Short mmCIF file of C-alpha atoms in Angstrom, two decimals:
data_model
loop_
_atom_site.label_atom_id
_atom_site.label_comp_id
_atom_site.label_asym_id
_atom_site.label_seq_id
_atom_site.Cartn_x
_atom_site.Cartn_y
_atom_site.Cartn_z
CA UNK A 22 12.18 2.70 6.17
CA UNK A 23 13.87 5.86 7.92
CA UNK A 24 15.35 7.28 4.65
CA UNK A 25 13.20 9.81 3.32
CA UNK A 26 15.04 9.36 -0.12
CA UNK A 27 14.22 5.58 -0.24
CA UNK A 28 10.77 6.35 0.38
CA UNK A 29 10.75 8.92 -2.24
CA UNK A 30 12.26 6.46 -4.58
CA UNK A 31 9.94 3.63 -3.42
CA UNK A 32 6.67 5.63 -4.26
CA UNK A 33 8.41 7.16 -7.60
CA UNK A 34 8.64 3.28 -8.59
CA UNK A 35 9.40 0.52 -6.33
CA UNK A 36 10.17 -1.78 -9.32
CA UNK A 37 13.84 0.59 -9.58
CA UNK A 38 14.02 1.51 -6.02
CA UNK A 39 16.91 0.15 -4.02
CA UNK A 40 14.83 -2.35 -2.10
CA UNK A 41 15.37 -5.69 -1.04
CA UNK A 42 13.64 -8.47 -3.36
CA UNK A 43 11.47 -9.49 -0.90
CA UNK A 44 10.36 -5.88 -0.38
CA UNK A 45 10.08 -5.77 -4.07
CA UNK A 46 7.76 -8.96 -4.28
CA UNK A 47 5.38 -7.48 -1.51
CA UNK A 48 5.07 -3.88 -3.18
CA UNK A 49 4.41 -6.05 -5.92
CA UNK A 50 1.58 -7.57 -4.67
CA UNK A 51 0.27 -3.97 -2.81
CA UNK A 52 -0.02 -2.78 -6.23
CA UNK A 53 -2.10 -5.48 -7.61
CA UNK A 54 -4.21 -4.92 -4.29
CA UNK A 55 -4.24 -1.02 -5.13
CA UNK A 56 -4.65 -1.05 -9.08
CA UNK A 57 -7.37 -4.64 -8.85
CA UNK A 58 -7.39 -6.40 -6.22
CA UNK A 59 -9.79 -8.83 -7.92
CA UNK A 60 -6.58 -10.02 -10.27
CA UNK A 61 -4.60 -11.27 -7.40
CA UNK A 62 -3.93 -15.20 -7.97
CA UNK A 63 -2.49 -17.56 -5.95
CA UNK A 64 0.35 -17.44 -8.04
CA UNK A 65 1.05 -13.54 -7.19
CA UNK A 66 0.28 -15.04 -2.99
CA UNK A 67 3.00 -17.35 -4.11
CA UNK A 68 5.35 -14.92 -5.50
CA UNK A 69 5.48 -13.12 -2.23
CA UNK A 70 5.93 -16.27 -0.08
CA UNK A 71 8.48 -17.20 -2.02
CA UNK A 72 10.61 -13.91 -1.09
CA UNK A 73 10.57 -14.43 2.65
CA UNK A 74 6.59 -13.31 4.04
CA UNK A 75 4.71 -15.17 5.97
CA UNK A 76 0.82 -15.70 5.25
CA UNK A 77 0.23 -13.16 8.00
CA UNK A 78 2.75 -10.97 6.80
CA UNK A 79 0.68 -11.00 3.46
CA UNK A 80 -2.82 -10.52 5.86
CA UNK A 81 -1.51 -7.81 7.66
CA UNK A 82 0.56 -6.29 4.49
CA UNK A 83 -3.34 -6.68 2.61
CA UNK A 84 -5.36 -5.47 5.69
CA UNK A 85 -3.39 -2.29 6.09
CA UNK A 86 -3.77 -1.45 2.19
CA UNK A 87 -7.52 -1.79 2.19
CA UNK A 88 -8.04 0.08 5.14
CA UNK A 89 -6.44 3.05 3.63
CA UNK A 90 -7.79 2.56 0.47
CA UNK A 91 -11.26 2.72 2.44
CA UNK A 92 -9.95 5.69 4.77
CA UNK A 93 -9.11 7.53 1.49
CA UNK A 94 -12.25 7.17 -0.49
CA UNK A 95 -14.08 8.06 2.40
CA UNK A 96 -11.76 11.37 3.11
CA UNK A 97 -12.21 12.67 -0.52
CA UNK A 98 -15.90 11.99 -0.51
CA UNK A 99 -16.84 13.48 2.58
CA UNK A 100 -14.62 16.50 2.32
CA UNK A 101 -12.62 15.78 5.18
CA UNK A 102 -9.70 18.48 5.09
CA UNK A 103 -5.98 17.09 4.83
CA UNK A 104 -3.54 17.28 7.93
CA UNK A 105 -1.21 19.59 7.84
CA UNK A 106 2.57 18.33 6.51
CA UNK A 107 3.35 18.53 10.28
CA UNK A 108 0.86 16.32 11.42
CA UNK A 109 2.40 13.66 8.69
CA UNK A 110 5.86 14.21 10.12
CA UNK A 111 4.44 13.54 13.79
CA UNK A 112 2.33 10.79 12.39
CA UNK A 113 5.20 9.11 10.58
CA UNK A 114 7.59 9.32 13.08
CA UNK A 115 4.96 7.77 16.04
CA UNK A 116 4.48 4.93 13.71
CA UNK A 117 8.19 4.92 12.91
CA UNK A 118 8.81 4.17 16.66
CA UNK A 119 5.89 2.50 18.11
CA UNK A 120 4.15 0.91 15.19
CA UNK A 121 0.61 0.74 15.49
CA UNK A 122 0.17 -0.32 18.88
CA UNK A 123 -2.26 1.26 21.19
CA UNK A 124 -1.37 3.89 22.72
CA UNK A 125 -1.71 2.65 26.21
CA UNK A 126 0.20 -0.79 25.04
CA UNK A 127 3.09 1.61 23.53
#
């Protein structure tokens, strides 16, 4: 997003933020995959398709949330110690520019 105050706004409640509506119809959908992802219906898929994303926007947008959701309930279970706030800044700002490409692809 490049503007830490968006992103500060985003996570204090995207439903407010100022986001685009098709931004606001995926977060939308994150959060149902967050809070139960068992209460998604084709009608929230719909939603989403509606404002603008593609059905592997909506994979990828899905795959990335349960991954983290996974990487996080593994981190607080095993104990695994957080990164320092630096290694978020570097972290953020590799992903900012190169995505998640391989590193060798990048």
């Amino acid at each position: 997003m490049g503007d830490r105050a968006l992103v500060a706004a985003v996570l204090e409640d995207y439903t407010t933020a100022p986001i685009s509506e098709a931004e606001r119809a995926l977060f939308a959908l994150i959060a149902k995959v967050v809070e139960d992802s068992t209460s998604i219906t084709a009608a929230d898929l719909e939603c989403a398709r509606k404002a603008g994303w593609t059905d592997e926007a909506l994979y990828d947008a899905i795959t990335v949330c349960a991954l983290f959701q996974f990487y996080n309930t593994w981190i607080d279970a095993t104990g695994v110690s957080d990164m320092p706030a630096m290694g978020y800044e570097m972290s953020g700002k590799r992903l900012a520019e190169k995505g998640y490409a391989y590193a060798e692809d990048a």
